[in-house]
Amino acid sequence: MTLLKISLSTLLVLSLNACSLTERAPMGTLSPGAHAQEIRRDQTTNLTQVGTASVTVYGNPMNAAELIQKKADAVGAHYYFVSNVEPTQVPNQWISQAILYR
């Protein structure tokens, strides 16, 4: 009986800890900076869409993210949501799409 209580208590504690891993902490109010900022989909609600951007790069996904940010900066977007990042059939080549917002 004691072993059962310990097992159930441990299971409860582990389950509650797992919940805290999946729950996101609330983010503060968005404020434009010197460069466009990447945001999550749920942060796009009150923003105005000003366009889209697509890039194809050699290297890694971070190279694609850098180019998306540069394209967003070039058109005056304050924020961007990366909707897709995936490798192509060409080795080390990535394609990325983003929606740009103000």
Coordinates of C-alpha atoms in Angstrom, one line a residue:
M1 CA 0.0 0.0 0.0
T2 CA 2.8 2.4 0.8
L3 CA 4.5 1.6 -2.5
L4 CA 1.3 2.4 -4.3
K5 CA 1.0 5.8 -2.5
I6 CA 4.6 6.7 -3.3
S7 CA 4.1 5.7 -6.9
L8 CA 1.0 7.7 -7.3
S9 CA 2.5 10.8 -5.6
T10 CA 5.6 10.5 -7.9
L11 CA 3.3 10.2 -11.0
L12 CA 1.3 13.3 -9.9
V13 CA 4.4 15.4 -9.4
L14 CA 5.9 14.4 -12.8
S15 CA 2.6 15.1 -14.5
L16 CA 2.4 18.6 -13.0
N17 CA 6.0 19.3 -14.0
A18 CA 5.3 18.2 -17.6
C19 CA 2.4 20.7 -17.7
S20 CA 4.7 23.5 -16.9
L21 CA 7.0 22.6 -19.8
T22 CA 4.2 22.9 -22.3
E23 CA 2.7 26.1 -21.0
R24 CA 4.2 29.3 -22.4
A25 CA 5.0 32.2 -20.3
P26 CA 3.0 35.3 -21.3
M27 CA 5.0 37.8 -23.4
G28 CA 4.9 41.5 -22.9
T29 CA 3.5 44.0 -25.3
L30 CA 5.1 44.1 -28.7
S31 CA 7.2 47.2 -29.4
P32 CA 9.0 47.9 -32.7
G33 CA 12.8 47.9 -32.5
A34 CA 15.6 48.8 -34.9
H35 CA 15.1 45.6 -36.8
A36 CA 12.0 43.5 -37.5
Q37 CA 11.3 41.0 -34.8
E38 CA 10.1 37.4 -35.2
I39 CA 6.8 36.7 -33.5
R40 CA 4.5 33.8 -32.8
R41 CA 1.3 33.2 -34.7
D42 CA -0.8 34.1 -31.6
Q43 CA 0.9 37.6 -31.5
T44 CA -0.3 38.5 -35.0
T45 CA -3.9 39.1 -34.0
N46 CA -3.9 42.9 -33.7
L47 CA -1.2 43.6 -36.3
T48 CA -1.6 44.7 -40.0
Q49 CA -0.2 42.4 -42.6
V50 CA 2.1 44.3 -45.0
G51 CA 3.3 41.4 -47.2
T52 CA 5.1 38.2 -47.4
A53 CA 8.7 37.1 -47.9
S54 CA 10.3 34.0 -49.3
V55 CA 13.9 33.0 -49.4
T56 CA 16.0 30.0 -50.6
V57 CA 19.5 29.8 -49.1
Y58 CA 22.4 27.5 -48.8
G59 CA 23.6 26.8 -45.3
N60 CA 21.2 26.2 -42.4
P61 CA 17.8 27.4 -41.2
M62 CA 19.4 30.3 -39.3
N63 CA 20.7 31.7 -42.6
A64 CA 17.1 31.7 -43.9
A65 CA 15.9 33.5 -40.8
E66 CA 18.5 36.2 -41.2
L67 CA 17.5 36.8 -44.8
I68 CA 13.8 36.9 -43.9
Q69 CA 14.6 39.6 -41.3
K70 CA 16.5 41.6 -43.8
K71 CA 13.6 41.5 -46.3
A72 CA 11.2 42.5 -43.5
D73 CA 13.5 45.5 -42.6
A74 CA 13.7 46.5 -46.3
V75 CA 10.0 46.9 -46.6
G76 CA 9.5 48.6 -43.3
A77 CA 7.8 45.7 -41.5
H78 CA 8.2 45.7 -37.7
Y79 CA 7.4 42.0 -37.2
Y80 CA 7.4 38.8 -39.1
F81 CA 5.9 35.3 -38.6
V82 CA 7.9 32.5 -40.1
S83 CA 5.2 30.2 -41.5
N84 CA 7.5 27.6 -43.1
V85 CA 11.1 26.5 -43.0
E86 CA 12.1 23.3 -44.7
P87 CA 15.0 21.7 -46.5
T88 CA 14.9 21.3 -50.3
Q89 CA 16.0 18.2 -52.2
V90 CA 19.4 20.0 -52.8
P91 CA 21.8 19.3 -49.9
N92 CA 22.2 22.2 -47.5
Q93 CA 19.6 24.3 -49.2
W94 CA 16.6 25.7 -47.2
I95 CA 13.4 27.5 -48.2
S96 CA 11.5 29.7 -45.8
Q97 CA 8.3 31.8 -46.0
A98 CA 7.2 34.5 -43.7
I99 CA 4.3 36.9 -43.3
L100 CA 5.3 40.5 -42.6
Y101 CA 3.4 42.8 -40.2
R102 CA 3.3 46.3 -38.9

